[in-house]
JSON list of C-alpha atoms in Angstrom, two decimals:
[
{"chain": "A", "resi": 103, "resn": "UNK", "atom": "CA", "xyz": [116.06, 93.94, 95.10]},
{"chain": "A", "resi": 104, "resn": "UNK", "atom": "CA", "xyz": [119.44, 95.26, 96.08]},
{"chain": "A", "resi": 105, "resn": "UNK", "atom": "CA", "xyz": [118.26, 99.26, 94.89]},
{"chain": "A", "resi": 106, "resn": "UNK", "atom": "CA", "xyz": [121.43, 101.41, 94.47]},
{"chain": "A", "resi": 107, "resn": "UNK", "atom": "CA", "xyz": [124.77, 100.02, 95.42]},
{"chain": "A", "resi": 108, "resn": "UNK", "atom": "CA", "xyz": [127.84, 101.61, 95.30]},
{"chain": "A", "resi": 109, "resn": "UNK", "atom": "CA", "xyz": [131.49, 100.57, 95.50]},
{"chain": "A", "resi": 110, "resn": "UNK", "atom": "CA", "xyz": [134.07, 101.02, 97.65]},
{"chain": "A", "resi": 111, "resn": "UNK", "atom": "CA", "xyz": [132.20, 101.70, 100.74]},
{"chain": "A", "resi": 112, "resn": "UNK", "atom": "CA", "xyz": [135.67, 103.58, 102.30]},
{"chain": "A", "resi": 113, "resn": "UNK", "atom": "CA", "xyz": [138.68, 104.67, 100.28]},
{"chain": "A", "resi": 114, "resn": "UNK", "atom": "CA", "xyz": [141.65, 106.41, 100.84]},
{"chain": "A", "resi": 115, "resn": "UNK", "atom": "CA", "xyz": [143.36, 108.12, 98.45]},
{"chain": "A", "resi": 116, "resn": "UNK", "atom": "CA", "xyz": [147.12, 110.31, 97.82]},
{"chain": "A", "resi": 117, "resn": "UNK", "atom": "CA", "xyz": [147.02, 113.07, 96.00]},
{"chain": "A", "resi": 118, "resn": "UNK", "atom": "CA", "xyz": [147.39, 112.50, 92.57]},
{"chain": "A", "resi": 119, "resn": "UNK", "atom": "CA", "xyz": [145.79, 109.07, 92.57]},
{"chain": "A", "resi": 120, "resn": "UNK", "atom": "CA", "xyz": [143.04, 108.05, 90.38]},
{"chain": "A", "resi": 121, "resn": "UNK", "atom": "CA", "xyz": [139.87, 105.93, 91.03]},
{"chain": "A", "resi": 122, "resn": "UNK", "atom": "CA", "xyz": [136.67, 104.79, 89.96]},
{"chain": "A", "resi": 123, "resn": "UNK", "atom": "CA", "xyz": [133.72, 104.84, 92.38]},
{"chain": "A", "resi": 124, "resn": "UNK", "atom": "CA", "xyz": [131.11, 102.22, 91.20]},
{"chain": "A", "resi": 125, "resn": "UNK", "atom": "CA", "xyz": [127.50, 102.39, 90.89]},
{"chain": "A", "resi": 126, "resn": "UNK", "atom": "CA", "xyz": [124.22, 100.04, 90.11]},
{"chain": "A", "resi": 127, "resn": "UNK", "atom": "CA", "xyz": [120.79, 100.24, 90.23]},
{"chain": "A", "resi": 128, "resn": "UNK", "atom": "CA", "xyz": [118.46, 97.04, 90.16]},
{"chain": "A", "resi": 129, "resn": "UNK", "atom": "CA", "xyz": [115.37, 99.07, 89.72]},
{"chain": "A", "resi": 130, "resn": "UNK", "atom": "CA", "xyz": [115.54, 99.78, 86.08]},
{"chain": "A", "resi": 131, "resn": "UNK", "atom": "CA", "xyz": [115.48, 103.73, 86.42]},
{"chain": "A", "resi": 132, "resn": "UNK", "atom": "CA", "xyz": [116.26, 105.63, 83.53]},
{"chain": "A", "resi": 133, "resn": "UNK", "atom": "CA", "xyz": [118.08, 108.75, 85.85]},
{"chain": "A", "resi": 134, "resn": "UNK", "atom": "CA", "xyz": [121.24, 108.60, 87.47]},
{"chain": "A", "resi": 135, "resn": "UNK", "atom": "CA", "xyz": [123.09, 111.01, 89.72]},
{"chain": "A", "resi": 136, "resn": "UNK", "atom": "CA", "xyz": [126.16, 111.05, 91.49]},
{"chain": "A", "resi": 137, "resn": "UNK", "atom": "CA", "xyz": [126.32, 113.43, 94.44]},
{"chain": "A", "resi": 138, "resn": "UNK", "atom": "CA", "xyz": [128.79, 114.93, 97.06]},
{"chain": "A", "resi": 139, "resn": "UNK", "atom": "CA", "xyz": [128.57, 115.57, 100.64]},
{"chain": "A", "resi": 140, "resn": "UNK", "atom": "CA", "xyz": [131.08, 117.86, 102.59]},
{"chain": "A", "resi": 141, "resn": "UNK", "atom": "CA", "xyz": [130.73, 117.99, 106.51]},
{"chain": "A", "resi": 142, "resn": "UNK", "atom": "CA", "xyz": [127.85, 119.86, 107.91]},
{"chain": "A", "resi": 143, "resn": "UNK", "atom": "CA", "xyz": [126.54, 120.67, 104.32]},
{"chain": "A", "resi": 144, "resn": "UNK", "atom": "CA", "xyz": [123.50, 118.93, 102.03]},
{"chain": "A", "resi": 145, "resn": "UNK", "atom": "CA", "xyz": [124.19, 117.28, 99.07]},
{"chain": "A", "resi": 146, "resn": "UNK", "atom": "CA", "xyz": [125.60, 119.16, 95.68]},
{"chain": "A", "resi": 147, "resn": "UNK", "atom": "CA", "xyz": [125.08, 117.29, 92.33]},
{"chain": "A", "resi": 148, "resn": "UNK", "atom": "CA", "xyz": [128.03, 116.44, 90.32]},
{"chain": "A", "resi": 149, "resn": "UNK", "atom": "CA", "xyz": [126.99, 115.19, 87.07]},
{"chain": "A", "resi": 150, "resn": "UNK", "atom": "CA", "xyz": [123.88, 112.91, 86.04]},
{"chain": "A", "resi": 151, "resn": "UNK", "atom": "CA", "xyz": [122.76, 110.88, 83.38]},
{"chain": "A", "resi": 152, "resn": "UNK", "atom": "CA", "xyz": [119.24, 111.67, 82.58]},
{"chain": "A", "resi": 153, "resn": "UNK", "atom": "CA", "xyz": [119.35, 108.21, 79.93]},
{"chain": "A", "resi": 154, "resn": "UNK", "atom": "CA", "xyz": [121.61, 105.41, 78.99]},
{"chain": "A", "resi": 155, "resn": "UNK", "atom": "CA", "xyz": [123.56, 106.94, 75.87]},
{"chain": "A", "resi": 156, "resn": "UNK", "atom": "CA", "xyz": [123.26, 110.77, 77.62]},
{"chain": "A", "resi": 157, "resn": "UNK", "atom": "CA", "xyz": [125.63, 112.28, 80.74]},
{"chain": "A", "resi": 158, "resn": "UNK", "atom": "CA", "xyz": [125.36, 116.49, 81.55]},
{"chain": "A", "resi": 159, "resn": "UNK", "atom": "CA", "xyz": [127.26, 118.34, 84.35]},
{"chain": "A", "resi": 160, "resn": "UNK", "atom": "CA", "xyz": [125.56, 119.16, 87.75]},
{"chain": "A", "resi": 161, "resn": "UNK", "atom": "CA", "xyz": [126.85, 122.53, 90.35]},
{"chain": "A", "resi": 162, "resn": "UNK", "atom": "CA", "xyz": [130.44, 121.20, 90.76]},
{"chain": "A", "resi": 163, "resn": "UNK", "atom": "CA", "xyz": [131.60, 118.79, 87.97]},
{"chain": "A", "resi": 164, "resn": "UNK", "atom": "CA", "xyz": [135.35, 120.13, 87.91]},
{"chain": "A", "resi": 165, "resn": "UNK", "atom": "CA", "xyz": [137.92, 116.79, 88.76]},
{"chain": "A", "resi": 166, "resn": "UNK", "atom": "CA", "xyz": [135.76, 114.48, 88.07]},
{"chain": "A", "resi": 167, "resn": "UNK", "atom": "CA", "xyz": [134.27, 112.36, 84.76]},
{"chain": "A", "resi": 168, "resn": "UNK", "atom": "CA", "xyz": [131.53, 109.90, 84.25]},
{"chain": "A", "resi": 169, "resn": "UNK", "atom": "CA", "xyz": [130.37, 107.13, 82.41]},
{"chain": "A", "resi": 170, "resn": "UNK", "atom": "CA", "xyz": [126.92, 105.42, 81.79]},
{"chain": "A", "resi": 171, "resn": "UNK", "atom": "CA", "xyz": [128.23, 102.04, 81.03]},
{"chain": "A", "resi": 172, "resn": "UNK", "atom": "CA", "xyz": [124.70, 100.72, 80.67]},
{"chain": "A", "resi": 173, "resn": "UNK", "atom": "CA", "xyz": [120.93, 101.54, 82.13]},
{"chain": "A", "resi": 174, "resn": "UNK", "atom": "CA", "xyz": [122.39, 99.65, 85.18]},
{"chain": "A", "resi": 175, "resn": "UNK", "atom": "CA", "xyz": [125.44, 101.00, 86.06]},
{"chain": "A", "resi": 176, "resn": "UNK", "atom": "CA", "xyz": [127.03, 104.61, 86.39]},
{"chain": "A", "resi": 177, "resn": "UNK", "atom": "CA", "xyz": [130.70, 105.41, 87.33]},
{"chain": "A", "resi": 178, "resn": "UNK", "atom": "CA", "xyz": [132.26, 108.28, 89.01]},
{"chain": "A", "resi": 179, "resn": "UNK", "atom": "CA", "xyz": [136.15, 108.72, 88.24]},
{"chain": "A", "resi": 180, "resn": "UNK", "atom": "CA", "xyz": [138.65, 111.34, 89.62]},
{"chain": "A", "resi": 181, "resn": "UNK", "atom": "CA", "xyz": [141.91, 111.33, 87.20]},
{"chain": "A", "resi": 182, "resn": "UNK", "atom": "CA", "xyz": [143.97, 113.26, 89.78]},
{"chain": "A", "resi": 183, "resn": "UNK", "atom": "CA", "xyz": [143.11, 113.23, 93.21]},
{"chain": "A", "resi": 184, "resn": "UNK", "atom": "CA", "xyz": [143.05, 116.50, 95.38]},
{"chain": "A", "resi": 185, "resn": "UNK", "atom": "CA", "xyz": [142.35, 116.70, 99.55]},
{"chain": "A", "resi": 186, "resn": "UNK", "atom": "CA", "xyz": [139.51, 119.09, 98.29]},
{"chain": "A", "resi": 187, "resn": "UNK", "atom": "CA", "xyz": [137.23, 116.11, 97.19]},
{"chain": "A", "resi": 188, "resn": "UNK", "atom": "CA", "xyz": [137.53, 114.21, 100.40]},
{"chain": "A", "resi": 189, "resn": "UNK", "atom": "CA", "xyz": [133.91, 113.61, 100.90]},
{"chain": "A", "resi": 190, "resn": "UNK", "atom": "CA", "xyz": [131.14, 111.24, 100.78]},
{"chain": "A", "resi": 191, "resn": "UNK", "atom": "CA", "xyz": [129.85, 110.48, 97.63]},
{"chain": "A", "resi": 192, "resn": "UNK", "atom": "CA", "xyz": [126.75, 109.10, 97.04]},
{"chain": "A", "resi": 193, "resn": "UNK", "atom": "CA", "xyz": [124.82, 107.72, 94.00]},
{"chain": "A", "resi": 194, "resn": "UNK", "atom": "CA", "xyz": [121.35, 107.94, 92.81]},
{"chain": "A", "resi": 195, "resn": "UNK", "atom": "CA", "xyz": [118.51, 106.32, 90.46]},
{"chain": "A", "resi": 196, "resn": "UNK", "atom": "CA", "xyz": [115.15, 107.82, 89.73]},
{"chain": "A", "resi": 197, "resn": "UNK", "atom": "CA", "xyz": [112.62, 107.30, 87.11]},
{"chain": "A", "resi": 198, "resn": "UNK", "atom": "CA", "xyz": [113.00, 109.18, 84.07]},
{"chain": "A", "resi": 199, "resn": "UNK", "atom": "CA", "xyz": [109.52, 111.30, 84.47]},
{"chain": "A", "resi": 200, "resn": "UNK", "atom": "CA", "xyz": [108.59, 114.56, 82.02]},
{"chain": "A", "resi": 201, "resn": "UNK", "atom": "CA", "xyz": [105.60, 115.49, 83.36]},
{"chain": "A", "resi": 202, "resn": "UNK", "atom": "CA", "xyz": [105.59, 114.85, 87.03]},
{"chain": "A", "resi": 203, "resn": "UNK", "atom": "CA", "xyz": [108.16, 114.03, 89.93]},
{"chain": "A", "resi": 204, "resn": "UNK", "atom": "CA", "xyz": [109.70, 111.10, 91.94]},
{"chain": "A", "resi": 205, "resn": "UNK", "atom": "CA", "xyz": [111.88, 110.16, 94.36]},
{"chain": "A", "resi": 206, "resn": "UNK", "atom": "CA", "xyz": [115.26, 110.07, 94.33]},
{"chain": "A", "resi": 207, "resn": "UNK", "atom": "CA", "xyz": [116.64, 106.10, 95.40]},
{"chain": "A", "resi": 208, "resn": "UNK", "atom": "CA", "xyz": [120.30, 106.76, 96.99]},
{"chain": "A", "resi": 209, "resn": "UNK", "atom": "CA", "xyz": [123.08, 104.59, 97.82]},
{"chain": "A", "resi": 210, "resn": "UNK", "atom": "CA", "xyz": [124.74, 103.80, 101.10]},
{"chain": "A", "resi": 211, "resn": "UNK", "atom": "CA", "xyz": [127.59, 106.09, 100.06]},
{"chain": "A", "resi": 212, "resn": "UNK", "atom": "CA", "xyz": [131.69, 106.19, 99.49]},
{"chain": "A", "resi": 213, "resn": "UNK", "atom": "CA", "xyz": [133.29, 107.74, 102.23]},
{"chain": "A", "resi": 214, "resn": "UNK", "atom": "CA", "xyz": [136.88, 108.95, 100.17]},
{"chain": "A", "resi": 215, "resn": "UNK", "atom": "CA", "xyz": [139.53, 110.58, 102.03]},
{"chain": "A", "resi": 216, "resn": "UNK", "atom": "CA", "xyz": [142.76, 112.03, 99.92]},
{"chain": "A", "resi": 217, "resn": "UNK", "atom": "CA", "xyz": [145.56, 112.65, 101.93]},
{"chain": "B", "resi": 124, "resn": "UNK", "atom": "CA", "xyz": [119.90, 130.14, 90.54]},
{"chain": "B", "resi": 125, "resn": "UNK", "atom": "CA", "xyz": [117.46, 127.92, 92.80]},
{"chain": "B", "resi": 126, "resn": "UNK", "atom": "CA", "xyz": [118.47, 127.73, 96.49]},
{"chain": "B", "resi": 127, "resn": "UNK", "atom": "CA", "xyz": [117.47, 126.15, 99.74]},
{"chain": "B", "resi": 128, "resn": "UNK", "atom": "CA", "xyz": [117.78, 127.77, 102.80]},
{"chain": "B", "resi": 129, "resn": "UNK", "atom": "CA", "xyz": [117.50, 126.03, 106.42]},
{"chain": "B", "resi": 130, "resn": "UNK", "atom": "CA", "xyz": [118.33, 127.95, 108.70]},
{"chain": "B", "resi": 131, "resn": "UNK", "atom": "CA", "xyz": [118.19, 125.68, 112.14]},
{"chain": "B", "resi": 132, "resn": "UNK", "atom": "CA", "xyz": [121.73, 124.00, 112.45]},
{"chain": "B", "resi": 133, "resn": "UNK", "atom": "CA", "xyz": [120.11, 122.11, 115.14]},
{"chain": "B", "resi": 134, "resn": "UNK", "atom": "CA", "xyz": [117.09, 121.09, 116.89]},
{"chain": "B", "resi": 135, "resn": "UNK", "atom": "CA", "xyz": [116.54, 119.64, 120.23]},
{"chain": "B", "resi": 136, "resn": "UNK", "atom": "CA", "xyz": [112.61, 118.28, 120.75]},
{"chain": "B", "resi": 137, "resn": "UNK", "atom": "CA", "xyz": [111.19, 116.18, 123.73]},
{"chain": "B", "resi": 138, "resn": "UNK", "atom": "CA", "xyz": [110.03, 112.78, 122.64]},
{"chain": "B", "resi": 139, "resn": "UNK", "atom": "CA", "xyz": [105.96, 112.57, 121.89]},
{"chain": "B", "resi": 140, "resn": "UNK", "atom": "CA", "xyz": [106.31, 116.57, 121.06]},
{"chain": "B", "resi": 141, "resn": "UNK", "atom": "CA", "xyz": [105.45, 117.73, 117.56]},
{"chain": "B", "resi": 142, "resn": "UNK", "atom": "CA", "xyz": [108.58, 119.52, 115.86]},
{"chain": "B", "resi": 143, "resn": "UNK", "atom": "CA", "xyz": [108.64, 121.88, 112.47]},
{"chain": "B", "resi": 144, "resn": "UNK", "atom": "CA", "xyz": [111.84, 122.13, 110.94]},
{"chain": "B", "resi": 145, "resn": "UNK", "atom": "CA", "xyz": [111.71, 125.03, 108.54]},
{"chain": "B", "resi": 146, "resn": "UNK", "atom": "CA", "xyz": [112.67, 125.45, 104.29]},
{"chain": "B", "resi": 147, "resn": "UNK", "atom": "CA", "xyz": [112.68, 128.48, 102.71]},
{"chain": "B", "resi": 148, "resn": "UNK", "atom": "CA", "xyz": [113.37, 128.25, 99.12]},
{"chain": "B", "resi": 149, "resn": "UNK", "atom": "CA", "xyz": [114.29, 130.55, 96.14]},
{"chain": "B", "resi": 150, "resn": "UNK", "atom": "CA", "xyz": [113.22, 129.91, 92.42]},
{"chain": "B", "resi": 151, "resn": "UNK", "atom": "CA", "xyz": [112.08, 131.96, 89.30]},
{"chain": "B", "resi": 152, "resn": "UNK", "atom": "CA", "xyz": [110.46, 128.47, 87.99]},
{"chain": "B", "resi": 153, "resn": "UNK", "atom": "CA", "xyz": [106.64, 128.49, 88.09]},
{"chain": "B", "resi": 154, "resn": "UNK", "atom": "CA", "xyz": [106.34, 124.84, 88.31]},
{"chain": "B", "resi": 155, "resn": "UNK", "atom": "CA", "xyz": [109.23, 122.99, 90.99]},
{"chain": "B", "resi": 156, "resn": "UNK", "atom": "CA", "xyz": [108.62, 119.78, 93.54]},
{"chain": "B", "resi": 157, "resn": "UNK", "atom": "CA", "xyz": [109.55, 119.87, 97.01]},
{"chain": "B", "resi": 158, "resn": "UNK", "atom": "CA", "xyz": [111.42, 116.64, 98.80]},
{"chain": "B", "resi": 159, "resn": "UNK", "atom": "CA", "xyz": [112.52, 116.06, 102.46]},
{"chain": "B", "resi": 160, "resn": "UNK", "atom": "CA", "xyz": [115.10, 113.40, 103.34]},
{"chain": "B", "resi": 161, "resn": "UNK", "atom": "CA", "xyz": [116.06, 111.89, 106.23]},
{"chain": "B", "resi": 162, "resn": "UNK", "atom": "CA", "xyz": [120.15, 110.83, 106.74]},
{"chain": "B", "resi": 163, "resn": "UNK", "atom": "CA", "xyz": [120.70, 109.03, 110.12]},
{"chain": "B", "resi": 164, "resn": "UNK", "atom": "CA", "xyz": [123.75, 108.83, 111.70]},
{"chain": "B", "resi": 165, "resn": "UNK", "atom": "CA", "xyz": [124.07, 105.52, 110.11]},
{"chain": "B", "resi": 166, "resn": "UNK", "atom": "CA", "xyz": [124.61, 107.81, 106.76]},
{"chain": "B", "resi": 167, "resn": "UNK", "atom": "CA", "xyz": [121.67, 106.75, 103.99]},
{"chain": "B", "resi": 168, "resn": "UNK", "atom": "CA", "xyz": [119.33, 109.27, 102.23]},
{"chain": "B", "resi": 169, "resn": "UNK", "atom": "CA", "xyz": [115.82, 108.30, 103.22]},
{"chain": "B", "resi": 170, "resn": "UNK", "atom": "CA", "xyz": [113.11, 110.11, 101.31]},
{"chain": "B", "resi": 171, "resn": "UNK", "atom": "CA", "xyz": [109.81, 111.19, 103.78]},
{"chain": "B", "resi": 172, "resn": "UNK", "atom": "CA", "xyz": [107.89, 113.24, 101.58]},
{"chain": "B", "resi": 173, "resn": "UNK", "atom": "CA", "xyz": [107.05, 115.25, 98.53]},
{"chain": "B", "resi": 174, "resn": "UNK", "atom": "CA", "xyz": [105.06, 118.76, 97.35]},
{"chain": "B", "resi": 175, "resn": "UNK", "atom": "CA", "xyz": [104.65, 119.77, 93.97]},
{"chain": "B", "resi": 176, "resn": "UNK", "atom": "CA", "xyz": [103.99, 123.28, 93.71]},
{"chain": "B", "resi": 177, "resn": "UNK", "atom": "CA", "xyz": [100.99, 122.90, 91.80]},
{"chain": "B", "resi": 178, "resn": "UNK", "atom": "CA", "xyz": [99.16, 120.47, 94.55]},
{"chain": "B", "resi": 179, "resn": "UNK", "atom": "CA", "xyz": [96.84, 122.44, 96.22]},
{"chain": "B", "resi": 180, "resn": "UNK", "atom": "CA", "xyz": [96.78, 120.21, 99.33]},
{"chain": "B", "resi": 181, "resn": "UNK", "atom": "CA", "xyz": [99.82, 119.59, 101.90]},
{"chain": "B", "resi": 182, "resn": "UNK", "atom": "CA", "xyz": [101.39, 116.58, 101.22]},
{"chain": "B", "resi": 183, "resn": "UNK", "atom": "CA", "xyz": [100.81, 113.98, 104.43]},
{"chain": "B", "resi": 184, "resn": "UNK", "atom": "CA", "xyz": [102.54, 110.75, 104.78]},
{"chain": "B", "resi": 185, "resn": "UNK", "atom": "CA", "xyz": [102.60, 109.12, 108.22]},
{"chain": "B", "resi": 186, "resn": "UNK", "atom": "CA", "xyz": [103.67, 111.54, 110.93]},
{"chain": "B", "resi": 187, "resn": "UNK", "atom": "CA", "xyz": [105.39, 113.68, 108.33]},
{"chain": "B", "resi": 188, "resn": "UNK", "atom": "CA", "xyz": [103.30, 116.53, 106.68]},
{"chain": "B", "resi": 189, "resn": "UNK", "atom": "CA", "xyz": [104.19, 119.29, 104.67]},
{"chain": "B", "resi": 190, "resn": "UNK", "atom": "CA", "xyz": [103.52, 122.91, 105.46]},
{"chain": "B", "resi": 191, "resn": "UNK", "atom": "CA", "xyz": [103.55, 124.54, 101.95]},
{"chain": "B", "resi": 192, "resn": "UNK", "atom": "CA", "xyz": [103.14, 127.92, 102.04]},
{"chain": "B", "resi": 193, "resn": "UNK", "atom": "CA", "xyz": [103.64, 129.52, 98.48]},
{"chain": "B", "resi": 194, "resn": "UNK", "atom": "CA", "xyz": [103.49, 132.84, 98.55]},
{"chain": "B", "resi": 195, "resn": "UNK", "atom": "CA", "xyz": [106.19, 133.10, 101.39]},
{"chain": "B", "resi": 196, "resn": "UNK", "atom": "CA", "xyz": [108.19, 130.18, 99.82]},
{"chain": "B", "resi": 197, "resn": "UNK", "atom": "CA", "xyz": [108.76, 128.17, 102.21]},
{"chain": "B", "resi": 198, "resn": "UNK", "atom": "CA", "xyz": [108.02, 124.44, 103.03]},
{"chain": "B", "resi": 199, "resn": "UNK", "atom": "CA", "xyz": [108.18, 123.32, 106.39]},
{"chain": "B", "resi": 200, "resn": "UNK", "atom": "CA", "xyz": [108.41, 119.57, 107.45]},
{"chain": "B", "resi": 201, "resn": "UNK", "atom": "CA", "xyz": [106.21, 118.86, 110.47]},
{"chain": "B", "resi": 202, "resn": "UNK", "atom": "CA", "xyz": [106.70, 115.51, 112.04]},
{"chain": "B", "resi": 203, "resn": "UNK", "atom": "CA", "xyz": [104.13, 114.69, 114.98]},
{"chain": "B", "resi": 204, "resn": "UNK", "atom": "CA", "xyz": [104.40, 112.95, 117.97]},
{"chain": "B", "resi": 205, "resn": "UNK", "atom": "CA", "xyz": [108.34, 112.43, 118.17]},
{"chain": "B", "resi": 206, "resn": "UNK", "atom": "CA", "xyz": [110.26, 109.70, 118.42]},
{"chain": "B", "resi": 207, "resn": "UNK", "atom": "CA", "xyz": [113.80, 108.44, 119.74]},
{"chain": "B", "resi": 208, "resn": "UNK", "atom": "CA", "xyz": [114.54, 107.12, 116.41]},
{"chain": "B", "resi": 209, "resn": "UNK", "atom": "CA", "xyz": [113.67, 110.37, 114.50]},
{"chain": "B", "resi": 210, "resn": "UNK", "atom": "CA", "xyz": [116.87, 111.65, 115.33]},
{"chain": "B", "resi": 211, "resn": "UNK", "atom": "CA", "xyz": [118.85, 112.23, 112.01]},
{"chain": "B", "resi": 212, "resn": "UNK", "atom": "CA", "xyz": [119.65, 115.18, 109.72]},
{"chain": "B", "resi": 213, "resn": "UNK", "atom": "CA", "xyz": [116.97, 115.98, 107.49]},
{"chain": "B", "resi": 214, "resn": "UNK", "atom": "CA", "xyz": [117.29, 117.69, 104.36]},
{"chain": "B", "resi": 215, "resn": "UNK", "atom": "CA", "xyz": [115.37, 119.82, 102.61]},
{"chain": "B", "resi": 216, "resn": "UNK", "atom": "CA", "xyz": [115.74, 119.99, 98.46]},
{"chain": "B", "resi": 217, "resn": "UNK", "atom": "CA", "xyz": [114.29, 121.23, 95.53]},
{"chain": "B", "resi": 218, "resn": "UNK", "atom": "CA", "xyz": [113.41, 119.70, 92.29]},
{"chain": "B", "resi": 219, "resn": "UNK", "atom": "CA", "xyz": [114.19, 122.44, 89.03]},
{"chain": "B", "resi": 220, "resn": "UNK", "atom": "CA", "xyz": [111.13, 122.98, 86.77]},
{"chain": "B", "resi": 221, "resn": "UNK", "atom": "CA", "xyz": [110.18, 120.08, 84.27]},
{"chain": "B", "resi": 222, "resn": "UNK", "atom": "CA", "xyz": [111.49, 121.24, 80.85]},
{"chain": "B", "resi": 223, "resn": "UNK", "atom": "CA", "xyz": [113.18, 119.39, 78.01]},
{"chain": "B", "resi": 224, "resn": "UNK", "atom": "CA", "xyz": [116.22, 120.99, 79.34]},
{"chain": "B", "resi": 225, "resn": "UNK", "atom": "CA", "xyz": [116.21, 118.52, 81.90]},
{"chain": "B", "resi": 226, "resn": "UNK", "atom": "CA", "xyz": [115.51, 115.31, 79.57]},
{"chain": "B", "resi": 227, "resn": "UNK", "atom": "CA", "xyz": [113.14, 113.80, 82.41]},
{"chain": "B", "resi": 228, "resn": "UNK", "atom": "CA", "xyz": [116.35, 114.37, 85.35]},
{"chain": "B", "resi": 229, "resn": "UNK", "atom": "CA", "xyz": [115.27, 114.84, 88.77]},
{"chain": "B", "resi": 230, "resn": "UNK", "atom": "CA", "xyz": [118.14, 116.91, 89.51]},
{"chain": "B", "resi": 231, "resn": "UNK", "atom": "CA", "xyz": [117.94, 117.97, 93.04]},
{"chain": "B", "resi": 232, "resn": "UNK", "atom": "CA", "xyz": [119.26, 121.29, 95.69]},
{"chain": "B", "resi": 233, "resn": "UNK", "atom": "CA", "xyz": [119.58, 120.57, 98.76]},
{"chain": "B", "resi": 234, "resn": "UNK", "atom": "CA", "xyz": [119.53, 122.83, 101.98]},
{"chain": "B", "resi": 235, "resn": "UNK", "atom": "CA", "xyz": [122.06, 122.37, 104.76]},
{"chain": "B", "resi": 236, "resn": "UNK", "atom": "CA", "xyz": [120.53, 120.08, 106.46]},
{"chain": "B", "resi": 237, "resn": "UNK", "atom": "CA", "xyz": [118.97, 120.54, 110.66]},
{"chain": "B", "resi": 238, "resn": "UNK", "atom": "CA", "xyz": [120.09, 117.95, 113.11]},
{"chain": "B", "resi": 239, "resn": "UNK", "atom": "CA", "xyz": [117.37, 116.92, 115.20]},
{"chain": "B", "resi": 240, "resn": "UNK", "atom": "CA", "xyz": [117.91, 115.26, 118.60]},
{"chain": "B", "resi": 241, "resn": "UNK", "atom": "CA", "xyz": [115.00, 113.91, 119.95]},
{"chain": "B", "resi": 242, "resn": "UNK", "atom": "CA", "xyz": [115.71, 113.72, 123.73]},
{"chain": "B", "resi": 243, "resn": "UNK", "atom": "CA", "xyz": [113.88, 110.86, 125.88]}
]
C-alpha cells in the first residue's frame, strides 16, 4: 500500500496563479484533511471531508477550495495565488470513527512557494 | 476555542537519557483524544501515540509514554532511553469532542511543535 500521496511534491507559484494540489489515499478511509504548515509553527486544518459526498471548513479556509472527487482522492485548489500561502501543505486520511479515535495517516507533503 | 500550548522551542538531551517534552492543553469538551507526532527533518508526520481522556491508564507504546495529567491539563510525551535518530520536531495535538457535529472527522490542533536534538 502506497497510504497518502500527494502531488506536486515542490511548486512554485506567481501571484495570481492557480493550482491544484492532489491527494489519494489507498487505505479506504472515510476522513480526509488537508493541512498547512508555516515555519516554526504545527499544523492548522484547512478544510476536511468527513465522507465522500460531504466537505466543511477547518481554522483557515480563506483562498482556498476543495473537492472530494471520490472516497480515494481529495484536492486542494488556490484560484488566486498570494505569497501568504507559501507553505507546506500536507494531506490526510483517517477512519471515519463516532465513538472512539484514530490516527491521522499524512502525506509526504507539497512544499508551495508564491513569489 | 481548543488550544495547544508547548512551550519548549527546543530541547537538547544526551543520548540513552530519558526526555519529557511538555503539552498543556485548553478545552471546554468533556470527552477529547490526545496525539503526539513525530516530523523529522526529512518532513513526514509520524504518529507515536494516543490518550483519550476517558482512559484511565497512560497510554505506553515502545519508549514513548504518555504523562496524562487531567486535572492540570496537560499531556506530556516521555520518550526513554534516547536515541540519535529521535531527533525531529514533535507535535503535540488535540482531537475536538466526538459529536455529530463532527460527522466521524478527526479534526486535529496542533501545538507548535519542540525540536529535540539528541546529542551523541
Amino acid at each position: 500500500n502506497a497510504g497518502v500521496t500527494q502531488t506536486p511534491k515542490f511548486q512554485v507559484l506567481k501571484t495570481g496563479q492557480s493550482m491544484t494540489l492532489q491527494c489519494a489515499q489507498d487505505m479506504n478511509h472515510n476522513s480526509m484533511y488537508w493541512y498547512r504548515q508555516d515555519p516554526g509553527m504545527g499544523l492548522r486544518l484547512i478544510y476536511y471531508s468527513a465522507s465522500e459526498g460531504t466537505t466543511d471548513k477547518g481554522e483557515v479556509p480563506n483562498g482556498y477550495n476543495v473537492s472530494r472527487l471520490n472516497k480515494r482522492e481529495f484536492s486542494l485548489r488556490l484560484e488566486s495565488a498570494a505569497p501568504s500561502q507559501t507553505s507546506v501543505y500536507f494531506c490526510a486520511s483517517s477512519v471515519r470513527q463516532i465513538l472512539t479515535y484514530n490516527e491521522q495517516f499524512f502525506g509526504p507533503g507539497t512544499r508551495l512557494t508564491v513569489l | 476555542a481548543q488550544k495547544i500550548t508547548q512551550t519548549q522551542p527546543g530541547m537538547f538531551v544526551q543520548e540513552k537519557e530519558a526526555v519529557t517534552l511538555d503539552c498543556t492543553y485548553d478545552t471546554s469538551d468533556q470527552s477529547y483524544g490526545l496525539f503526539w507526532y513525530k516530523q523529522p527533518s526529512s518532513g513526514e508526520m509520524i504518529f507515536l501515540i494516543y490518550q483519550g481522556s476517558y482512559d484511565e491508564q497512560n497510554a505506553t507504546e515502545g519508549r514513548y509514554s504518555l504523562n496524562f495529567q487531567k486535572a492540570r491539563k496537560s499531556a506530556n510525551l516521555v520518550i526513554s532511553a534516547s536515541q540519535l535518530g529521535d531527533s525531529a520536531m514533535y507535535f503535540c495535538a488535540m482531537r475536538e469532542g466526538l459529536s455529530a457535529r463532527s460527522q466521524g472527522a478527526q479534526k486535529l490542533v496542533f501545538g507548535q511543535g519542540t525540536r529535540l536534538t539528541i546529542n551523541p
